[in-house]
Short mmCIF file of C-alpha atoms in Angstrom, two decimals:
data_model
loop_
_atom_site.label_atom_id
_atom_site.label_comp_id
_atom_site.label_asym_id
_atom_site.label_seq_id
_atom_site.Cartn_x
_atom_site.Cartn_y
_atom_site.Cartn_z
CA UNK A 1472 10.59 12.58 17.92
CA UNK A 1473 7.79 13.35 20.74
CA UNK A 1474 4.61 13.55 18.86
CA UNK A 1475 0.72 14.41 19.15
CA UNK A 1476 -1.85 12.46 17.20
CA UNK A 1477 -4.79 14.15 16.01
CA UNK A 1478 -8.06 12.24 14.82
CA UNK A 1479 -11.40 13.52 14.37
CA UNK A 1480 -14.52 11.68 14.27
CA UNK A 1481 -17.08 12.83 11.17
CA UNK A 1482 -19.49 9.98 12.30
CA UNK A 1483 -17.82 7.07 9.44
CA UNK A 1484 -16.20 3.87 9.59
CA UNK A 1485 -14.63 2.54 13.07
CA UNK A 1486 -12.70 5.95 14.31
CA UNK A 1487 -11.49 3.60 17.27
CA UNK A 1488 -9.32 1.43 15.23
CA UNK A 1489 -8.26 4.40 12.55
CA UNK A 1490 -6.97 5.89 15.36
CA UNK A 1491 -5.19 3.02 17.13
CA UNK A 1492 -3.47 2.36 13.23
CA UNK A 1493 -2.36 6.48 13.23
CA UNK A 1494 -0.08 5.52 16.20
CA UNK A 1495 1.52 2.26 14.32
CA UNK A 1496 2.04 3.88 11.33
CA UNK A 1497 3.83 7.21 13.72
CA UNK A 1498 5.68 4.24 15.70
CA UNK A 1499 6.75 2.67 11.67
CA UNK A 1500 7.75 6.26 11.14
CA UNK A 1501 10.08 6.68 14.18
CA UNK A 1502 7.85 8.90 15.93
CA UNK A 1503 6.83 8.53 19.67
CA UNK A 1504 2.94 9.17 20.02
CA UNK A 1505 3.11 11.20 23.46
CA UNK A 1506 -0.62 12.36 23.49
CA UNK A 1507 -3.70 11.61 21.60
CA UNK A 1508 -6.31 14.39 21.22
CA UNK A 1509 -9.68 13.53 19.87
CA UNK A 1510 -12.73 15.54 18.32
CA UNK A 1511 -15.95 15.37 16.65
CA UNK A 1512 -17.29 17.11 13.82
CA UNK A 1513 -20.24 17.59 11.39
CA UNK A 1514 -17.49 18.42 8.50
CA UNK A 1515 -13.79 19.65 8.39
CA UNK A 1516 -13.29 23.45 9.32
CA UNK A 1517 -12.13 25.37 6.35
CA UNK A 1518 -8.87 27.08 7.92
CA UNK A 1519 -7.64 24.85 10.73
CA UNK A 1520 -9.30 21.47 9.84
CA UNK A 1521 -9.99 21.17 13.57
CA UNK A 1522 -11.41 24.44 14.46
CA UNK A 1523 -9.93 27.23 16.47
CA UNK A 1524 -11.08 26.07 19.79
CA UNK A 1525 -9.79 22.48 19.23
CA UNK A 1526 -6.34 23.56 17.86
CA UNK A 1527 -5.59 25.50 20.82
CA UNK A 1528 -5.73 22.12 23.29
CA UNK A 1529 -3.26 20.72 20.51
CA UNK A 1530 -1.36 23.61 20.99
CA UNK A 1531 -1.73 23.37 24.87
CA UNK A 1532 -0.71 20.01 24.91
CA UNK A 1533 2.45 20.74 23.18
CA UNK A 1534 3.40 23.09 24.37
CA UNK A 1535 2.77 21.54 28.21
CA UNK A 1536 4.39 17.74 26.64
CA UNK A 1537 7.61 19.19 25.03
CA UNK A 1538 6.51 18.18 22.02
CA UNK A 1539 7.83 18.25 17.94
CA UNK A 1540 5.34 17.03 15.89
CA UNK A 1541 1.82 17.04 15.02
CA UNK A 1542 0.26 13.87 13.01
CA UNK A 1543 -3.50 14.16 11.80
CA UNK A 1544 -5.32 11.22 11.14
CA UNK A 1545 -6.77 12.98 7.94
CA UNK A 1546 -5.81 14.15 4.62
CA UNK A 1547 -5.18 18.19 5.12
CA UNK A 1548 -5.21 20.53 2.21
CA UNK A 1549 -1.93 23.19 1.61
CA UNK A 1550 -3.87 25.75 3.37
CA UNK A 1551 -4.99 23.87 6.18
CA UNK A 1552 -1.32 22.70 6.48
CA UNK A 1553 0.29 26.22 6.61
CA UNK A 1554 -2.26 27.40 8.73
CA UNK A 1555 -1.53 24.46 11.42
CA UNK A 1556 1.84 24.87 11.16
CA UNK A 1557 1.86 28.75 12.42
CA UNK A 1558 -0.72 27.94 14.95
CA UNK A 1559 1.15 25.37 16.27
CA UNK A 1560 4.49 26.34 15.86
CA UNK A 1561 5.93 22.94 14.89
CA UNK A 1562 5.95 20.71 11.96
CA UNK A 1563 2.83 19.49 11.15
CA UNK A 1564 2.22 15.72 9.00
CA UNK A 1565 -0.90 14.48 7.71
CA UNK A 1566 -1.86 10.56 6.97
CA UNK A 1567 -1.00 11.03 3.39
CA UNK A 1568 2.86 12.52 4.34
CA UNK A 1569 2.78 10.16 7.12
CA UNK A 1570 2.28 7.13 5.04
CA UNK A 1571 4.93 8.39 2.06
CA UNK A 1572 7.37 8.46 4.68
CA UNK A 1573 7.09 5.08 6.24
CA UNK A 1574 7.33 4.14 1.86
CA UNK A 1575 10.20 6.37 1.75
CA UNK A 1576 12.10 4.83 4.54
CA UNK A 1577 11.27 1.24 3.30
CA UNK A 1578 11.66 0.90 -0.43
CA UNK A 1579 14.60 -1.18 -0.75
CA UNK A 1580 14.54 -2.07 -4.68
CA UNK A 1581 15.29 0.82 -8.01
CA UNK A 1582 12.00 0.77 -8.63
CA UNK A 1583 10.50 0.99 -5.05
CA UNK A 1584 12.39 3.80 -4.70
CA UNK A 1585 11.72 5.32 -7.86
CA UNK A 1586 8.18 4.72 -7.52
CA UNK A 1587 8.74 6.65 -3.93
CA UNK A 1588 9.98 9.79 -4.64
CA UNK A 1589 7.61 10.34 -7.53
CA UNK A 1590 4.64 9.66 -5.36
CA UNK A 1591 6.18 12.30 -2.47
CA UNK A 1592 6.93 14.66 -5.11
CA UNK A 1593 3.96 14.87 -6.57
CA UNK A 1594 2.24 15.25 -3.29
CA UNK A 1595 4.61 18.13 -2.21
CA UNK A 1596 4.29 19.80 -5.43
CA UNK A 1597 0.95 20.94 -4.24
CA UNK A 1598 2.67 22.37 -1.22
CA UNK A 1599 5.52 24.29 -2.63
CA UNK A 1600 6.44 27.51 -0.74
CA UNK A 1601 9.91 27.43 -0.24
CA UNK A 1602 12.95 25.45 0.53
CA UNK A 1603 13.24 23.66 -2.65
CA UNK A 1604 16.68 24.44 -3.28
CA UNK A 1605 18.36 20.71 -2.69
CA UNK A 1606 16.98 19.98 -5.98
CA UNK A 1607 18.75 23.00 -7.69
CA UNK A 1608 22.21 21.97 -5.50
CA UNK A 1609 22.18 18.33 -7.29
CA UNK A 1610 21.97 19.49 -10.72
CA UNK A 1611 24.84 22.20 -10.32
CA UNK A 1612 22.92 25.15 -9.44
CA UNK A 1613 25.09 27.94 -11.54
CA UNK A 1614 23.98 29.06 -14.62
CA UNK A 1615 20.64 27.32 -14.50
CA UNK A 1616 18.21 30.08 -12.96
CA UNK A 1617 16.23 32.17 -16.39
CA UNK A 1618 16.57 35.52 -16.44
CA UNK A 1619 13.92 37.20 -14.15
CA UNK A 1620 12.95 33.57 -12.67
CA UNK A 1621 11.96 34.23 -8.87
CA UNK A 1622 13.37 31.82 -6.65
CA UNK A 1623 9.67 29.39 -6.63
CA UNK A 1624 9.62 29.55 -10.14
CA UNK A 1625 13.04 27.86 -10.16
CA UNK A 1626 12.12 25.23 -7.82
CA UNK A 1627 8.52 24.75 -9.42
CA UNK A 1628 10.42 24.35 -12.55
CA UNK A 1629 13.43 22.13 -11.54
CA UNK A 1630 10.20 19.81 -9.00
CA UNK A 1631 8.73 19.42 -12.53
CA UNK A 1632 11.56 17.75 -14.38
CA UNK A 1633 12.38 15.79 -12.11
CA UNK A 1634 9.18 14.53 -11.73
CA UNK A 1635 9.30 13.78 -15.77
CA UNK A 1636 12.54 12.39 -15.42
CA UNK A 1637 10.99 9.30 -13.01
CA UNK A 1638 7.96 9.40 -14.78
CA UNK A 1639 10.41 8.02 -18.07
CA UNK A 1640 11.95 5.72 -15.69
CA UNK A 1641 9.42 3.77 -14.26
CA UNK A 1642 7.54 3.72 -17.53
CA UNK A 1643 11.27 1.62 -18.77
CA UNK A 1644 10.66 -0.50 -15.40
CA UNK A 1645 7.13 -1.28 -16.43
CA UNK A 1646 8.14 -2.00 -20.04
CA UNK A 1647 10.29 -5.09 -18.62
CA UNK A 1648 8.41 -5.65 -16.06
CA UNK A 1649 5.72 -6.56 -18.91
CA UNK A 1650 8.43 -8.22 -20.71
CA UNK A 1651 9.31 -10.67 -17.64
CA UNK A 1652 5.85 -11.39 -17.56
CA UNK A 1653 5.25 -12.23 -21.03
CA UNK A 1654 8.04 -15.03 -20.61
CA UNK A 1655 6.51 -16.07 -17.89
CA UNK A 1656 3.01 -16.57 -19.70
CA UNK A 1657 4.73 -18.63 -22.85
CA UNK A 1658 5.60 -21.38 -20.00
CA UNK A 1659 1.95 -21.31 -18.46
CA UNK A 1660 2.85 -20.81 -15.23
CA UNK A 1661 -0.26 -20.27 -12.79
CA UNK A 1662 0.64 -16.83 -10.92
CA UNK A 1663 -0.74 -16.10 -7.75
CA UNK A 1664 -0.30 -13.03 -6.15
CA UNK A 1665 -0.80 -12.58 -2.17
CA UNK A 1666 -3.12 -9.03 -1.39
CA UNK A 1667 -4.39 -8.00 1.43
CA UNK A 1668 -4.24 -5.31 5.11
CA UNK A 1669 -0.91 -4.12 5.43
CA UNK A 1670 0.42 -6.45 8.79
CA UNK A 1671 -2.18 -8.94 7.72
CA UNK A 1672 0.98 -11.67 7.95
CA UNK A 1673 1.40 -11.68 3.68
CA UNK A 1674 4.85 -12.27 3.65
CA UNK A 1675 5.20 -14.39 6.64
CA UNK A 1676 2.59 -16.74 4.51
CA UNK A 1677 4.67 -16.38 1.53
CA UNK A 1678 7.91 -17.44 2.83
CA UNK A 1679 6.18 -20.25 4.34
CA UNK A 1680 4.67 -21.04 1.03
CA UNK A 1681 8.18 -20.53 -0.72
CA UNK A 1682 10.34 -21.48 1.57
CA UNK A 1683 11.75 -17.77 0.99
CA UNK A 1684 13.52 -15.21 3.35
CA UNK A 1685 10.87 -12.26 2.31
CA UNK A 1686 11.16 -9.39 5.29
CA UNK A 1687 8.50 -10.27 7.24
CA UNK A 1688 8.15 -8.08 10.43
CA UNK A 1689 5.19 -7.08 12.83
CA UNK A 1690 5.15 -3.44 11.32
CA UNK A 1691 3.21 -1.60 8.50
CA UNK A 1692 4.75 -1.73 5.11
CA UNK A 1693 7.19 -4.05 5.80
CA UNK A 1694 7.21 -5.11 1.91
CA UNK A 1695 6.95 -2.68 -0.54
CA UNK A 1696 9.10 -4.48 -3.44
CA UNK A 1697 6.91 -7.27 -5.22
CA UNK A 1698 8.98 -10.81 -4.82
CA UNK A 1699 8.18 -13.60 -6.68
CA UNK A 1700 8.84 -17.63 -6.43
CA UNK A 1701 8.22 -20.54 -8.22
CA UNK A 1702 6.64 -23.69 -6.28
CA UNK A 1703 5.96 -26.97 -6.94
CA UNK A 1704 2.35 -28.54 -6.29
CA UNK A 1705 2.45 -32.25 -7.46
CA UNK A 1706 0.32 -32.82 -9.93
CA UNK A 1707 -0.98 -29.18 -10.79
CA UNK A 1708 2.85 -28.48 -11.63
CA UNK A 1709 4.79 -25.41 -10.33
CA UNK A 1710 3.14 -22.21 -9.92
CA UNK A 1711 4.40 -18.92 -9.73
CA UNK A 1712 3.61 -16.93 -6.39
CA UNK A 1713 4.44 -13.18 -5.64
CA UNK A 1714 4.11 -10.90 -2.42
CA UNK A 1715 3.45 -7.50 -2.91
CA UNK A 1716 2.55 -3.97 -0.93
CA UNK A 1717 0.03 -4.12 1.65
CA UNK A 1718 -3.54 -1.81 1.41
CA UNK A 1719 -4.49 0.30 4.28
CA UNK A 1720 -7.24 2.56 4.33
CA UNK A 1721 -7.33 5.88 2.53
CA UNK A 1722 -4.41 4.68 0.62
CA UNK A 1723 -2.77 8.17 -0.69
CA UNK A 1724 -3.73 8.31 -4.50
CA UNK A 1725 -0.61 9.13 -5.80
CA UNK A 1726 0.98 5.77 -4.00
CA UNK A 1727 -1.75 3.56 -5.51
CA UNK A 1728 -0.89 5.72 -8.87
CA UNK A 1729 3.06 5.67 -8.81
CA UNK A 1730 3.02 1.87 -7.46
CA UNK A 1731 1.02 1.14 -10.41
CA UNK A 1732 3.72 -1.14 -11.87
CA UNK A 1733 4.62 -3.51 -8.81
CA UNK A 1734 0.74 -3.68 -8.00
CA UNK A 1735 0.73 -4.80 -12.32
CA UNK A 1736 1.33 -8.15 -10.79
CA UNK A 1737 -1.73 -8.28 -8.94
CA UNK A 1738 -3.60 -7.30 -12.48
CA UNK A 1739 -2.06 -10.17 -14.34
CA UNK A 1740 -2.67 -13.34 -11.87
CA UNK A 1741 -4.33 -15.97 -12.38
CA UNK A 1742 -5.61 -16.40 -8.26
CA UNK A 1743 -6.00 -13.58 -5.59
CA UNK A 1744 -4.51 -15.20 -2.20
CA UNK A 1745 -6.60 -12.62 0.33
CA UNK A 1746 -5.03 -12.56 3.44
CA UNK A 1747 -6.63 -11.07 6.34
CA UNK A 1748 -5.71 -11.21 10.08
CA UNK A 1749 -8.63 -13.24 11.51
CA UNK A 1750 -7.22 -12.24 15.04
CA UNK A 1751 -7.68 -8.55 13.88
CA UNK A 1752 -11.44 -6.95 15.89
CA UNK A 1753 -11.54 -4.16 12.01
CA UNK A 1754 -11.30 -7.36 9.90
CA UNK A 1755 -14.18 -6.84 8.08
CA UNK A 1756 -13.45 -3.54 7.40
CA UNK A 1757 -9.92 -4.39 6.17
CA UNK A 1758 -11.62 -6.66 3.46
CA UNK A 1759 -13.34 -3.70 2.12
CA UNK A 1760 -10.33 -1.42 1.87
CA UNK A 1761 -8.85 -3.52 -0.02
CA UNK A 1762 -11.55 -4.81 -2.02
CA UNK A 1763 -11.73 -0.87 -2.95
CA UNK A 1764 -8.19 -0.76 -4.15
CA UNK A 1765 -8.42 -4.11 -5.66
CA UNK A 1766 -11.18 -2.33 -7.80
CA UNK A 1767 -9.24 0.98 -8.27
CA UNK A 1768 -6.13 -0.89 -9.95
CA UNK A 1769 -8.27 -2.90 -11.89
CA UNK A 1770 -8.23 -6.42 -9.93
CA UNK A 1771 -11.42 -6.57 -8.66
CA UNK A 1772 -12.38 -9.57 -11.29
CA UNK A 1773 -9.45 -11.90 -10.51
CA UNK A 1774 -10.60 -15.20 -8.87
CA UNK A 1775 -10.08 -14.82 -5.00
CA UNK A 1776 -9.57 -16.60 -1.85
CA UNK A 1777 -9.93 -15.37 1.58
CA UNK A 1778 -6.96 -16.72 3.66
CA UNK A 1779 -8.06 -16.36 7.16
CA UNK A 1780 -4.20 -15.84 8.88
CA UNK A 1781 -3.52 -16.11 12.34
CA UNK A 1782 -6.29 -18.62 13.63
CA UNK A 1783 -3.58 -19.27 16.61
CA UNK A 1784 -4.60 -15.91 18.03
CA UNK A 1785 -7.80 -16.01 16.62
CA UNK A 1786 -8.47 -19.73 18.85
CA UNK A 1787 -9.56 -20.89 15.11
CA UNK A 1788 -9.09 -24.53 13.98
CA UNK A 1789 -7.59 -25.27 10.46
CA UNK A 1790 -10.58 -25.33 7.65
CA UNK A 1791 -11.73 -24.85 3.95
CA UNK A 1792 -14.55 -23.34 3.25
CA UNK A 1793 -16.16 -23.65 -0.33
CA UNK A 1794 -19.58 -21.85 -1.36
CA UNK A 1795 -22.52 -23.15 -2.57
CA UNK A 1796 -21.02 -23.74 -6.30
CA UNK A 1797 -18.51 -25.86 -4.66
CA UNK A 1798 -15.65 -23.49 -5.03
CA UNK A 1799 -12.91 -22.48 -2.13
CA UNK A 1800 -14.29 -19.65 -0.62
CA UNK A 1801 -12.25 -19.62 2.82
CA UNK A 1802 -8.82 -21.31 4.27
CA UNK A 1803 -7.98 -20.85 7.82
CA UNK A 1804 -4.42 -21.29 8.19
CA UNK A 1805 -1.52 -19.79 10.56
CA UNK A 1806 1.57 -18.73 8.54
CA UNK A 1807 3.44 -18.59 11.49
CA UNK A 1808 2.60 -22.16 13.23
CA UNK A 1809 2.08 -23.50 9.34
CA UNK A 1810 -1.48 -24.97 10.43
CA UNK A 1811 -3.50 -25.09 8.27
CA UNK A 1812 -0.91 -24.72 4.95
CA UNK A 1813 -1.78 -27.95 3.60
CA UNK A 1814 -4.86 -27.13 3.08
CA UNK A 1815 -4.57 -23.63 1.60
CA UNK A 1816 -1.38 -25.99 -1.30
CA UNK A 1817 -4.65 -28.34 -2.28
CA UNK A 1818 -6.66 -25.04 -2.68
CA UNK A 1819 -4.44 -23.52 -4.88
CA UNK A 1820 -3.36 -26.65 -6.52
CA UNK A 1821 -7.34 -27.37 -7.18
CA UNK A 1822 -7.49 -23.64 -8.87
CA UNK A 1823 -4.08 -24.21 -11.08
CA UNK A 1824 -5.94 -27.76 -12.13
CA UNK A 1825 -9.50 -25.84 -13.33
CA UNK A 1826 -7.38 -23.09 -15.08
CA UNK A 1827 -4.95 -26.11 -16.87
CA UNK A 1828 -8.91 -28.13 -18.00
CA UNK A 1829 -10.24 -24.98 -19.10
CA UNK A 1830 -7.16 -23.87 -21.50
CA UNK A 1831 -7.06 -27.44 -22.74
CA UNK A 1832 -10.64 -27.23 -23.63
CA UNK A 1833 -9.92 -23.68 -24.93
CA UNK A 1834 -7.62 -25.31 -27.21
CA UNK A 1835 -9.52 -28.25 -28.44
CA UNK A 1836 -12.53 -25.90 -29.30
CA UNK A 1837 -10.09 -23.41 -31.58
CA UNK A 1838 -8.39 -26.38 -32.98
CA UNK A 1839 -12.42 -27.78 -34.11
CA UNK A 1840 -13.07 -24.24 -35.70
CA UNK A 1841 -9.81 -24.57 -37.51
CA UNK A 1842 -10.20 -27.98 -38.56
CA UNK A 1843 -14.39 -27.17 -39.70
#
């Protein structure tokens, strides 16, 4: 699918590298970025996001490349949508759709996929017109249209429960999700879960941590199912580890909402492994992001180390960094070479040891109040 990105700059953030992640995430999609066209505006324009003038060299270029697709680099409203689309005359995506359908095509567990087609739902709801029928076809069809119900209605209707029907579902997923966790709480396990930049090299860290077989590919949203793994650390014990979903910036609100129960682990650890590609120019930027959602789901509180991956490309030596309260701040490690791993085991090992002291003297202090 021949496509055309479309960014425009408002004057925020580094447009260079939003842009340059708008063509992985069409390339994650299946979609072959043909042309790029670029603007710059004060604000959004009301009908056609871009303005007339502007949407007439997308059309132009469309129309001159053969091509099937248009993919903003923004969030567009219903209207702004529509409008697009008859301007255009072919299907036009926004970031949001964009990024539901990488999830879509990746979600590999129940729940992934559960937690997929609520969030897409719930974002098409808002652009129901027409061609809602499938849903009608899967539950039988006959018989189930009220009396005087126009066609919309139906669908409106039938989008509705089936967006109650995986609400009920994932709210049974996170009931044993909190379950599994409980159990794992009674044996004290540390948990530690692994955030950070979608393609930041999470998983390719965590299988080297776990000796696991996590997906771990050079493409956005490779993992989208949380995996977990117990590990042994001499004399801090065994710890529990977990991968999860990677952040990315403007992260749709329904994903961060419907993902809610995989990203749970994140709320519950006990350590926050950061992981940011140090070979990446926008890493700075990418710590913020997800710093932001890290806030939004509740996590911003949770200890946290900064695991600066990919010092190979980065021309980085193997380091840890602590502040100047003596705690780990930084470990510069490559997941891939495993430099640096050592190093990032004692850091974690070091944080499982402080939590162990401090529930022991947790203990000893309740046990005095009892025994006064």
């Amino acid at each position: 699918m021949r496509a055309v990105l479309v960014g425009v700059d408002f004057g925020k953030g580094d447009f260079a590298a939003s842009l340059e992640e708008l063509s992985l995430l069409s390339r994650s999609a299946g979609a072959d970025p043909v042309v790029i066209v670029t603007g710059k505006r004060s604000a959004p324009d009301a009908a056609l996001f871009v303005g007339s003038g502007k949407a007439d060299e997308i059309g132009d270029a469309i129309a001159d490349n053969g091509l099937d697709i248009a993919i903003f680099n923004h969030a567009l409203s219903p209207a702004q949508q529509r409008n697009l689309e008859r301007h255009l005359k072919v299907r036009v995506v926004d970031r949001t759709s964009l990024i539901l359908d990488i999830f879509a095509q990746r979600a590999q567990s129940h729940e992934g996929k559960v937690q997929v087609e609520l969030a897409q739902l719930q974002h098409l709801s808002t652009r129901l017109v027409r061609g809602w029928t499938h849903l009608e076809r899967q539950k039988g069809g006959i018989g189930l249209r009220g009396p005087g119900e126009t066609q919309l209605e139906t669908d409106r209707r039938l989008l509705g429960e089936r967006v109650k029907m995986l609400r009920s579902k994932l709210e049974k997923l996170h009931k044993q999700r909190a379950t599994q966790r409980r159990a794992r709480g009674r044996n004290n396990a540390f948990s530690v879960s692994l955030v950070g930049y979608t393609n930041a090299g999470k998983s390719t860290l965590f299988n080297a941590l776990a000796k696991a077989r996590a997906l771990a590919a050079d493409q956005l949203f490779a993992t989208l199912d949380t995996t977990s793994r117990r590990i042994y650390l001499g004399e801090a014990g065994s710890v529990v580890i977990s991968d999860t979903v990677g952040f990315i910036r403007e992260l749709p609100h329904q994903l961060v909402a419907a993902f809610r129960a995989t990203l749970e682990e994140t709320i519950h650890a006990d350590l926050l492994l950061h992981v940011v590609d140090g070979a990446s120019p926008a890493r700075m930027e990418q710590i913020e992001q997800v710093n932001m959602v890290l806030q939004e789901i509740g996590a911003d509180k949770i200890p946290q180390i900064l695991v600066w991956n990919k010092i190979d490309a980065a021309g980085l030596e193997p380091a840890l960094e602590r502040d100047e309260y003596d705690k780990i701040r930084r470990v510069f490690v490559s997941a891939q070479t495993g430099s640096g791993l050592d190093l990032l085991r004692e850091a974690i090992a070091e944080c499982a040891k402080a939590r162990a002291a401090s529930l022991e003297d947790a203990s000893l202090v309740a046990s005095d109040d009892v025994n006064a």
